[in-house]
Short mmCIF file of C-alpha atoms in Angstrom, two decimals:
data_model
loop_
_atom_site.label_atom_id
_atom_site.label_comp_id
_atom_site.label_asym_id
_atom_site.label_seq_id
_atom_site.Cartn_x
_atom_site.Cartn_y
_atom_site.Cartn_z
CA MET A 1 -67.93 61.78 17.76
CA THR A 2 -65.85 59.93 20.24
CA GLU A 3 -63.32 58.16 19.31
CA THR A 4 -61.87 54.93 21.88
CA THR A 5 -59.14 52.89 21.21
CA HIS A 6 -58.61 49.90 23.04
CA THR A 7 -54.93 48.46 24.34
CA GLN A 8 -54.46 45.03 25.32
CA PRO A 9 -51.63 43.55 27.63
CA LEU A 10 -48.64 42.31 26.41
CA PRO A 11 -47.94 38.91 27.14
CA PRO A 12 -45.37 37.58 29.67
CA ASP A 13 -41.79 37.63 28.98
CA PRO A 14 -41.35 33.93 27.34
CA PRO A 15 -38.71 31.30 30.39
CA ASP A 16 -35.24 31.63 29.60
CA SER A 17 -35.42 27.82 29.36
CA ALA A 18 -37.13 28.22 25.12
CA PHE A 19 -34.50 29.69 24.29
CA GLU A 20 -31.39 26.99 25.50
CA PRO A 21 -31.84 25.19 22.04
CA TYR A 22 -31.03 28.31 20.46
CA LYS A 23 -27.96 29.70 22.34
CA PRO A 24 -25.13 29.27 20.87
CA ARG A 25 -23.25 25.61 21.96
CA SER A 26 -19.12 26.03 23.19
CA PRO A 27 -16.23 24.83 20.47
CA GLU A 28 -15.89 21.71 22.81
CA VAL A 29 -18.95 20.88 22.74
CA ARG A 30 -19.66 20.46 19.20
CA ALA A 31 -16.43 18.41 18.58
CA ALA A 32 -16.96 16.36 21.06
CA ALA A 33 -20.73 15.86 19.23
CA ASP A 34 -18.99 15.60 15.86
CA ALA A 35 -16.69 13.67 17.05
CA LEU A 36 -19.39 10.99 18.23
CA ARG A 37 -21.32 11.01 14.93
CA GLY A 38 -18.03 10.09 13.38
CA LEU A 39 -18.12 7.20 15.86
CA ARG A 40 -21.14 6.34 14.74
CA GLN A 41 -21.03 6.24 11.27
CA ASP A 42 -17.72 4.60 10.48
CA LEU A 43 -18.18 1.88 12.97
CA PHE A 44 -21.69 1.28 14.23
CA LYS A 45 -23.78 2.34 11.07
CA GLY A 46 -23.56 -0.71 8.39
CA ALA A 47 -21.13 -2.50 10.37
CA PHE A 48 -22.54 -6.13 9.53
CA ALA A 49 -22.78 -4.29 5.49
CA TYR A 50 -21.31 -6.95 2.94
CA ARG A 51 -18.31 -5.16 1.59
CA PRO A 52 -16.70 -7.96 -0.18
CA LEU A 53 -13.03 -7.38 -0.88
CA PRO A 54 -12.66 -6.62 -4.89
CA ARG A 55 -9.95 -7.76 -7.26
CA LEU A 56 -6.40 -6.32 -8.79
CA GLY A 57 -7.48 -4.38 -11.95
CA ALA A 58 -5.61 -5.15 -15.09
CA ASP A 59 -3.45 -1.68 -14.83
CA SER A 60 -2.31 -3.11 -11.53
CA ARG A 61 1.76 -3.37 -11.33
CA LEU A 62 1.31 -6.57 -10.15
CA VAL A 63 -0.73 -8.11 -12.74
CA ARG A 64 -0.05 -6.33 -16.30
CA GLY A 65 3.27 -8.15 -16.14
CA LEU A 66 2.05 -11.17 -15.90
CA PRO A 67 1.18 -13.23 -19.84
CA GLY A 68 -2.30 -15.16 -19.46
CA ARG A 69 -3.50 -17.30 -17.23
CA TRP A 70 -1.92 -15.67 -14.25
CA ARG A 71 -2.51 -12.63 -15.15
CA GLU A 72 -6.29 -14.01 -14.02
CA TYR A 73 -4.77 -15.60 -10.92
CA ALA A 74 -3.46 -13.09 -9.82
CA THR A 75 -6.17 -10.95 -9.62
CA TRP A 76 -7.03 -12.51 -7.03
CA THR A 77 -3.88 -12.13 -5.09
CA PRO A 78 -5.45 -9.87 -1.98
CA HIS A 79 -7.98 -12.85 -1.36
CA ALA A 80 -4.94 -15.61 -1.04
CA LEU A 81 -3.04 -12.43 1.42
CA VAL A 82 -6.35 -13.56 4.00
CA ILE A 83 -6.40 -16.31 3.58
CA ALA A 84 -3.24 -17.03 3.87
CA ALA A 85 -3.52 -15.10 7.32
CA GLY A 86 -6.00 -16.75 8.78
CA ALA A 87 -3.90 -20.27 8.30
CA LEU A 88 -0.90 -18.36 10.56
CA VAL A 89 -3.57 -17.08 13.01
CA LEU A 90 -4.76 -20.63 13.16
CA LEU A 91 -1.68 -22.43 13.30
CA ILE A 92 -0.55 -19.94 16.00
CA ALA A 93 -3.78 -20.24 18.17
CA SER A 94 -3.61 -23.81 17.93
CA ASN A 95 0.16 -23.94 19.05
CA SER A 96 -0.61 -22.11 21.96
CA ASP A 97 -2.09 -23.53 24.87
CA ASP A 98 -2.47 -26.73 26.30
CA SER A 99 -5.63 -27.32 26.97
CA GLY A 100 -5.83 -30.35 24.68
CA ALA A 101 -5.95 -30.66 21.09
CA GLY A 102 -9.24 -30.11 20.69
CA VAL A 103 -9.36 -27.38 23.03
CA ASN A 104 -7.28 -25.55 20.40
CA VAL A 105 -8.27 -26.39 17.64
CA VAL A 106 -11.60 -24.87 18.51
CA LEU A 107 -9.84 -21.48 19.51
CA GLY A 108 -7.84 -21.11 16.29
CA LEU A 109 -11.00 -22.07 14.71
CA LEU A 110 -12.30 -18.98 16.29
CA THR A 111 -9.36 -17.01 16.50
CA MET A 112 -9.73 -17.42 12.40
CA ALA A 113 -13.33 -16.43 11.78
CA PRO A 114 -12.14 -12.37 12.31
CA VAL A 115 -9.67 -12.47 9.45
CA LEU A 116 -11.70 -14.39 7.31
CA LEU A 117 -14.18 -12.20 8.03
CA SER A 118 -12.61 -8.80 6.76
CA ALA A 119 -12.53 -9.42 3.73
CA MET A 120 -16.46 -9.11 3.42
CA ARG A 121 -17.47 -7.08 5.65
CA PRO A 122 -14.69 -5.45 7.52
CA VAL A 123 -16.04 -3.55 10.31
CA ALA A 124 -18.14 -6.28 11.82
CA ALA A 125 -14.69 -8.15 11.37
CA PHE A 126 -13.21 -5.80 13.93
CA TRP A 127 -15.82 -6.36 16.55
CA LEU A 128 -16.05 -10.12 16.58
CA SER A 129 -11.85 -9.35 16.67
CA MET A 130 -12.94 -7.94 19.87
CA ALA A 131 -14.85 -10.02 21.80
CA VAL A 132 -12.64 -13.74 20.45
CA SER A 133 -9.80 -12.10 22.06
CA LEU A 134 -12.14 -12.23 25.41
CA PHE A 135 -13.73 -14.63 24.87
CA ALA A 136 -9.83 -15.86 24.71
CA ALA A 137 -8.00 -14.43 27.46
CA MET A 138 -11.01 -16.07 29.25
CA TRP A 139 -11.77 -19.37 28.10
CA THR A 140 -7.73 -19.79 29.18
CA GLY A 141 -8.69 -18.57 32.30
CA GLY A 142 -6.22 -15.64 32.32
CA PHE A 143 -2.95 -17.14 33.56
CA ASN A 144 -1.27 -16.99 30.90
CA ASP A 145 1.73 -14.08 30.63
CA ASP A 146 -0.11 -12.49 27.37
CA TRP A 147 -2.93 -10.37 28.62
CA PRO A 148 -5.19 -9.47 27.41
CA TRP A 149 -4.75 -10.81 23.86
CA LEU A 150 -2.96 -14.57 23.43
CA PRO A 151 -0.48 -14.97 20.84
CA GLY A 152 -3.22 -16.33 17.88
CA SER A 153 -6.09 -12.70 19.33
CA PHE A 154 -2.42 -10.54 18.81
CA VAL A 155 -2.10 -11.12 15.32
CA ALA A 156 -5.47 -11.68 14.03
CA HIS A 157 -5.80 -8.48 15.57
CA LEU A 158 -3.08 -7.11 13.83
CA VAL A 159 -4.31 -8.36 10.79
CA VAL A 160 -8.07 -7.39 10.49
CA LEU A 161 -6.76 -3.63 11.98
CA THR A 162 -4.95 -3.15 8.60
CA VAL A 163 -7.44 -4.87 6.47
CA VAL A 164 -9.57 -3.05 7.29
CA ALA A 165 -7.42 0.44 7.68
CA ILE A 166 -6.62 -1.04 3.79
CA ARG A 167 -10.23 -1.33 2.90
CA THR A 168 -12.29 1.89 5.01
CA ARG A 169 -10.12 6.01 5.77
CA PRO A 170 -7.88 6.91 8.25
CA ARG A 171 -10.74 8.24 9.69
CA THR A 172 -12.09 4.60 10.65
CA ALA A 173 -8.69 3.15 11.14
CA ALA A 174 -8.37 5.93 14.18
CA TRP A 175 -11.54 4.71 16.64
CA MET A 176 -10.35 1.45 16.00
CA TRP A 177 -7.21 2.31 17.00
CA LEU A 178 -8.62 4.02 20.58
CA LEU A 179 -10.81 1.68 20.97
CA THR A 180 -8.79 -0.71 21.15
CA ALA A 181 -6.75 0.88 23.40
CA VAL A 182 -10.38 1.47 25.79
CA TYR A 183 -10.53 -2.64 25.50
CA GLY A 184 -7.23 -2.98 26.94
CA ALA A 185 -7.00 -0.85 29.19
CA ALA A 186 -10.68 -1.86 30.58
CA ALA A 187 -9.08 -5.70 30.61
CA GLU A 188 -5.88 -4.87 32.44
CA SER A 189 -8.61 -3.05 35.36
CA PHE A 190 -11.48 -4.87 35.11
CA PHE A 191 -10.66 -8.86 34.13
CA GLU A 192 -7.47 -9.49 36.70
CA GLY A 193 -9.53 -10.15 39.70
CA GLY A 194 -7.49 -8.12 41.31
CA ARG A 195 -4.21 -10.03 40.16
CA TYR A 196 -0.65 -9.37 38.83
CA MET A 197 -0.33 -10.58 35.60
CA PRO A 198 1.88 -9.43 32.39
CA SER A 199 -0.48 -6.82 30.17
CA ASN A 200 0.84 -6.73 26.29
CA THR A 201 -1.72 -3.88 25.61
CA MET A 202 1.69 -1.40 24.84
CA GLU A 203 2.61 -3.93 22.31
CA MET A 204 -0.17 -3.73 20.94
CA LEU A 205 -0.78 -0.15 20.88
CA PHE A 206 2.46 0.51 19.00
CA LEU A 207 2.64 -2.33 16.41
CA SER A 208 -1.53 -1.21 15.38
CA ALA A 209 0.22 2.92 15.70
CA LEU A 210 3.04 1.41 12.98
CA VAL A 211 1.02 -0.80 10.76
CA LEU A 212 -1.84 2.28 10.74
CA LEU A 213 0.21 4.83 10.14
CA ALA A 214 1.50 3.03 7.13
CA VAL A 215 -1.22 2.92 6.04
CA THR A 216 -2.87 6.01 5.91
CA VAL A 217 0.60 7.42 4.56
CA TRP A 218 -0.07 4.65 1.79
CA HIS A 219 -4.17 6.24 1.63
CA ILE A 220 -3.11 9.55 1.20
CA ARG A 221 -0.47 8.87 -1.08
CA ARG A 222 -3.32 6.83 -2.86
CA GLN A 223 -5.68 9.79 -3.41
CA ALA A 224 -3.36 12.27 -4.25
CA ARG A 225 -2.07 10.28 -7.27
CA GLN A 226 -5.57 9.71 -8.04
CA GLU A 227 -6.36 13.51 -7.63
CA VAL A 228 -2.73 14.64 -9.49
CA ASP A 229 -3.58 12.43 -12.97
CA ALA A 230 -7.56 13.79 -12.72
CA GLN A 231 -6.19 16.80 -12.75
CA GLN A 232 -3.06 15.97 -15.23
CA THR A 233 -6.02 14.40 -17.80
CA VAL A 234 -8.23 17.78 -16.81
CA THR A 235 -4.51 20.19 -17.89
CA ALA A 236 -3.89 17.75 -21.18
CA HIS A 237 -8.15 17.68 -22.28
CA GLU A 238 -7.73 21.70 -21.86
CA ARG A 239 -4.65 22.36 -23.70
CA SER A 240 -5.33 19.80 -26.76
CA ARG A 241 -8.78 22.15 -26.84
CA ARG A 242 -7.01 25.38 -26.34
CA THR A 243 -4.59 24.23 -29.15
CA LEU A 244 -7.33 22.72 -31.53
CA LEU A 245 -8.64 26.53 -31.63
CA GLU A 246 -5.18 27.99 -31.90
CA GLU A 247 -5.30 26.01 -34.38
CA ARG A 248 -8.60 27.21 -36.37
CA THR A 249 -7.82 30.56 -35.42
CA THR A 250 -4.02 30.38 -38.18
CA ILE A 251 -6.30 28.25 -40.57
CA ALA A 252 -8.68 31.75 -40.35
CA ARG A 253 -6.18 33.78 -41.03
CA GLU A 254 -4.16 31.87 -43.79
CA LEU A 255 -7.01 31.57 -45.14
CA HIS A 256 -8.52 34.88 -45.13
CA ASP A 257 -6.29 36.24 -47.98
CA VAL A 258 -6.48 33.25 -50.51
CA VAL A 259 -10.91 34.07 -50.27
CA ALA A 260 -9.59 37.95 -49.81
CA HIS A 261 -8.46 37.71 -53.27
CA HIS A 262 -10.89 35.53 -55.64
CA MET A 263 -14.11 38.37 -53.34
CA SER A 264 -11.65 41.49 -54.67
CA VAL A 265 -11.50 40.07 -58.08
CA VAL A 266 -14.59 38.79 -58.69
CA ALA A 267 -15.94 42.70 -57.03
CA ILE A 268 -13.61 44.04 -59.44
CA GLN A 269 -14.44 42.25 -62.44
CA ALA A 270 -17.81 43.12 -62.39
CA GLU A 271 -17.44 46.14 -61.97
CA ALA A 272 -16.09 46.36 -65.19
CA ALA A 273 -17.46 44.50 -66.78
CA PRO A 274 -20.82 47.09 -68.22
CA TYR A 275 -18.54 48.91 -69.45
CA ARG A 276 -16.38 45.59 -71.56
CA VAL A 277 -20.57 45.65 -73.17
CA GLU A 278 -21.29 47.78 -76.27
CA ASN A 279 -24.60 49.31 -74.65
CA PRO A 280 -25.63 46.72 -72.21
CA PRO A 281 -28.92 46.20 -71.17
CA PRO A 282 -29.83 47.50 -67.74
CA GLU A 283 -30.91 44.29 -66.72
CA LEU A 284 -26.97 43.60 -67.00
CA GLU A 285 -25.51 46.12 -65.11
CA LYS A 286 -28.22 45.58 -62.51
CA ALA A 287 -27.03 42.64 -62.07
CA PHE A 288 -22.94 43.13 -62.50
CA ALA A 289 -24.15 45.80 -59.49
CA THR A 290 -26.26 43.05 -57.82
CA ILE A 291 -23.16 41.01 -57.91
CA ARG A 292 -20.36 43.75 -56.64
CA GLU A 293 -22.36 45.05 -53.71
CA ASN A 294 -22.54 41.29 -52.46
CA ALA A 295 -19.29 41.44 -53.19
CA VAL A 296 -17.57 43.75 -51.12
CA ALA A 297 -19.75 43.14 -48.20
CA ALA A 298 -18.72 39.78 -47.83
CA LEU A 299 -15.70 40.95 -48.07
CA THR A 300 -16.46 43.37 -45.33
CA GLU A 301 -17.91 40.40 -42.97
CA LEU A 302 -14.63 38.17 -43.49
CA ARG A 303 -12.27 40.94 -42.93
CA ARG A 304 -15.39 41.42 -39.50
CA VAL A 305 -14.56 37.15 -38.99
CA LEU A 306 -11.13 37.04 -38.76
CA GLY A 307 -10.61 40.53 -36.00
CA VAL A 308 -12.53 38.39 -33.43
CA VAL A 309 -10.93 35.49 -33.90
CA ARG A 310 -7.01 37.72 -34.53
CA ALA A 311 -4.90 38.20 -31.16
CA GLU A 312 -4.15 41.41 -30.30
CA ASP A 313 -0.54 41.47 -31.58
CA TYR A 314 -1.33 40.13 -34.94
CA GLU A 315 0.22 41.39 -37.23
CA ALA A 316 -0.82 40.37 -41.03
CA PRO A 317 2.06 38.58 -43.13
CA ASP A 318 3.51 40.78 -46.21
CA ALA A 319 4.15 37.70 -48.41
CA PRO A 320 1.40 35.67 -49.80
CA GLN A 321 0.64 32.65 -48.61
CA PRO A 322 3.16 29.80 -49.59
CA THR A 323 1.94 26.94 -51.48
CA LEU A 324 3.45 24.17 -52.96
CA ALA A 325 5.44 25.98 -55.26
CA ASP A 326 7.63 26.78 -52.77
CA LEU A 327 7.83 23.52 -50.95
CA ASP A 328 11.24 23.58 -52.92
CA GLY A 329 12.70 26.51 -50.74
CA LEU A 330 10.96 24.54 -47.83
CA LEU A 331 13.28 21.94 -48.18
CA ALA A 332 16.28 23.39 -48.55
CA ASN A 333 15.39 25.28 -44.62
CA VAL A 334 15.26 21.92 -43.40
CA ARG A 335 18.39 20.61 -45.15
CA GLU A 336 20.29 23.75 -43.85
CA ALA A 337 19.23 22.24 -40.25
CA GLY A 338 20.27 19.16 -40.43
CA LEU A 339 18.35 16.55 -41.81
CA THR A 340 18.70 14.78 -45.35
CA VAL A 341 15.55 14.79 -46.54
CA ASP A 342 13.98 13.82 -50.57
CA LYS A 343 11.26 15.01 -52.69
CA THR A 344 9.64 13.25 -55.53
CA VAL A 345 6.68 14.33 -57.37
CA THR A 346 4.00 12.14 -59.23
CA GLY A 347 1.76 12.96 -61.83
CA ALA A 348 0.87 15.99 -64.65
CA ILE A 349 1.78 18.65 -62.44
CA ARG A 350 -1.51 21.54 -62.27
CA GLU A 351 -2.91 24.25 -60.65
CA LEU A 352 -4.89 23.84 -57.63
CA PRO A 353 -6.71 26.20 -55.02
CA GLN A 354 -5.28 28.49 -53.02
CA GLY A 355 -6.69 26.70 -49.70
CA VAL A 356 -5.47 23.42 -50.15
CA GLU A 357 -1.76 24.53 -51.78
CA LEU A 358 -2.04 26.38 -48.60
CA SER A 359 -2.64 23.72 -46.16
CA ALA A 360 -0.74 20.78 -48.12
CA TYR A 361 2.65 22.68 -48.09
CA ARG A 362 2.31 24.04 -44.10
CA ILE A 363 0.70 19.36 -43.81
CA VAL A 364 4.51 18.75 -44.91
CA GLN A 365 6.43 21.92 -43.10
CA GLU A 366 5.02 21.22 -39.75
CA ALA A 367 5.27 16.59 -40.31
CA LEU A 368 9.21 17.50 -41.05
CA SER A 369 9.37 20.11 -38.23
CA ASN A 370 8.46 17.06 -35.95
CA THR A 371 10.77 14.60 -38.06
CA LEU A 372 14.09 17.58 -36.65
CA ARG A 373 11.87 17.52 -32.91
CA HIS A 374 11.39 13.80 -32.75
CA ALA A 375 13.74 12.91 -35.23
CA PRO A 376 16.81 14.07 -35.28
CA GLY A 377 19.83 12.78 -37.24
CA ALA A 378 17.61 10.96 -39.19
CA GLU A 379 16.43 11.05 -43.10
CA ALA A 380 12.90 11.89 -44.25
CA LYS A 381 10.87 11.62 -47.52
CA VAL A 382 8.24 13.98 -49.26
CA GLU A 383 5.99 12.41 -51.67
CA VAL A 384 3.45 15.72 -53.18
CA SER A 385 1.49 13.36 -56.56
CA TYR A 386 -1.32 14.47 -58.28
CA VAL A 387 -3.72 12.16 -58.86
CA LEU A 388 -7.12 12.33 -60.92
CA GLY A 389 -9.26 13.78 -58.25
CA GLY A 390 -7.22 15.51 -55.63
CA LEU A 391 -3.60 15.44 -53.83
CA GLY A 392 -1.89 12.79 -51.94
CA LEU A 393 1.00 13.54 -49.63
CA ARG A 394 3.41 11.20 -47.80
CA VAL A 395 5.98 11.94 -45.21
CA VAL A 396 8.03 9.51 -43.90
CA ASN A 397 11.17 9.73 -41.31
CA THR A 398 13.60 6.40 -40.75
CA PRO A 399 13.92 5.93 -36.42
CA PRO A 400 16.58 8.48 -34.90
CA PRO A 401 19.87 6.55 -35.47
CA GLU A 402 20.56 7.02 -30.76
CA PRO A 403 17.00 7.16 -30.31
CA SER A 404 18.49 7.25 -25.76
CA LEU A 405 19.32 11.09 -27.18
CA VAL A 406 15.99 11.83 -28.04
CA LYS A 407 14.23 13.99 -25.38
CA PRO A 408 10.38 13.77 -25.03
CA SER A 409 9.38 17.21 -25.83
CA PRO A 410 6.66 20.14 -24.06
CA GLY A 411 2.66 19.57 -26.33
CA ALA A 412 4.24 16.80 -28.24
CA GLY A 413 1.20 15.37 -30.62
CA HIS A 414 0.00 19.39 -31.05
CA GLY A 415 1.39 19.12 -34.75
CA ILE A 416 -0.58 16.18 -35.71
CA THR A 417 -3.56 18.05 -34.31
CA GLY A 418 -3.34 20.83 -36.80
CA MET A 419 -2.65 18.59 -40.31
CA ARG A 420 -5.06 16.44 -38.83
CA GLU A 421 -7.87 19.53 -38.89
CA ARG A 422 -6.58 21.01 -41.93
CA VAL A 423 -7.11 17.45 -43.05
CA SER A 424 -10.79 17.62 -41.84
CA MET A 425 -11.22 21.14 -43.38
CA LEU A 426 -10.88 20.12 -46.73
CA ASN A 427 -12.89 17.07 -46.57
CA GLY A 428 -9.81 15.40 -46.71
CA GLU A 429 -7.87 11.55 -44.77
CA MET A 430 -5.05 11.53 -43.01
CA THR A 431 -3.44 8.42 -41.10
CA ALA A 432 -0.19 8.66 -39.07
CA GLY A 433 1.92 6.27 -36.96
CA ARG A 434 4.87 4.58 -36.93
CA THR A 435 6.10 2.52 -39.80
CA ASP A 436 7.48 -1.22 -39.07
CA GLU A 437 11.68 -0.02 -39.16
CA GLY A 438 10.94 2.60 -35.83
CA GLY A 439 10.51 5.49 -37.69
CA TYR A 440 7.09 8.02 -38.61
CA GLU A 441 4.82 8.32 -42.01
CA VAL A 442 1.96 10.97 -42.37
CA THR A 443 -0.69 9.97 -45.13
CA VAL A 444 -3.16 12.69 -46.76
CA PHE A 445 -5.02 13.37 -49.55
CA LEU A 446 -6.64 16.44 -50.34
CA PRO A 447 -9.66 15.73 -52.73
CA VAL A 448 -10.02 17.94 -55.32
CA ALA A 449 -13.26 18.78 -57.43
CA THR A 450 -12.27 18.26 -61.14
CA VAL A 451 -14.11 21.04 -63.17
CA SER A 452 -15.62 19.53 -66.66
CA GLU A 453 -14.38 21.13 -69.63
CA GLY A 454 -18.19 22.20 -70.11
CA ASP A 455 -17.22 24.42 -67.27
CA ALA A 456 -14.15 25.38 -68.52
#
């Protein structure tokens, strides 16, 4: 058996021209291509797009300080400024030539057109300003001392450059200035006809460069301010969220002692109950054993959950969690810190669930701490009301004697967030705000389920 191998000839090498599209371009070529692409995008693509000049917002400083109907009028300030600039250009252009009143009016209207157009089609206004300046210079015969910009065209072009630069981005302003320089050089080289005439191109370039530089700096500052405001908003949101999570963690730590105490009592009583009954039936012993197992399991799970939310450096307090019975000690401490505070208790004092007692104590503590921090020298009053169906709290303070000495406190408002979280956990209600006298008031109602005599 003979084995035959067929070999095919290799294809010829492709010409070098086939790989030309794949050759990397030099940095100079890429920079030039990017520049031309930017020029086309900024001043050619959508040059005649309709972009009306927006009105001032209600939060503008110019509008915010005006009353009533004047505020509505002030929102049209940008449009009024453009119209005023157009009227000024019309006045200058109509009195800058000796060609006759009718010709001057037509020349003034033509010169004013780009200024008014900048409020609706800004990029098209730039191109129209260039065309009108050339037309006006050629119409007057080119023998003026101002070439290639007549006085009216000079002012009109500066106004258009300013308005368009404000309404677009700095790169567009740079392109407009560069094209203005090209136009001025071309007008001096090709349209003078061999005659020497004083040129105002350098004056135009110098003044327009100052104007565009100022507008660019304004753009940069506004963008930086917007970024800072956005970052501050995000930071404030994250700080508020972190404070809320920390407050919930604190509440979980504090309530652990309360719930763990009750679950431990249930487990101990369930274990001891069968020994208090002589000859208990097996069903009763089994029921109490199940209760104890469930109580121990719930206590174990509670400790496991607490271990997740507890910080590594957190140490459990040795003393029991405070209750409303410890309010007198709290008030004594704040009095030593310089706060004059009175306490009023109404209603029949009774024992409340430990979670309610703990939250009520913490709310009063935080409200008094806020008074010390934000209203030094003020007087405070604490009202505790035992009412049917719950507990009412009211902490109110007078305005500080010298408000000018009160310094802003970092993290202000986080105490209110913690109080609201505690009240929300207990399905309560809370209001907090300034009083008519200039002080501050916190009002809380914590519902407590009533126990009927039959259930007792």
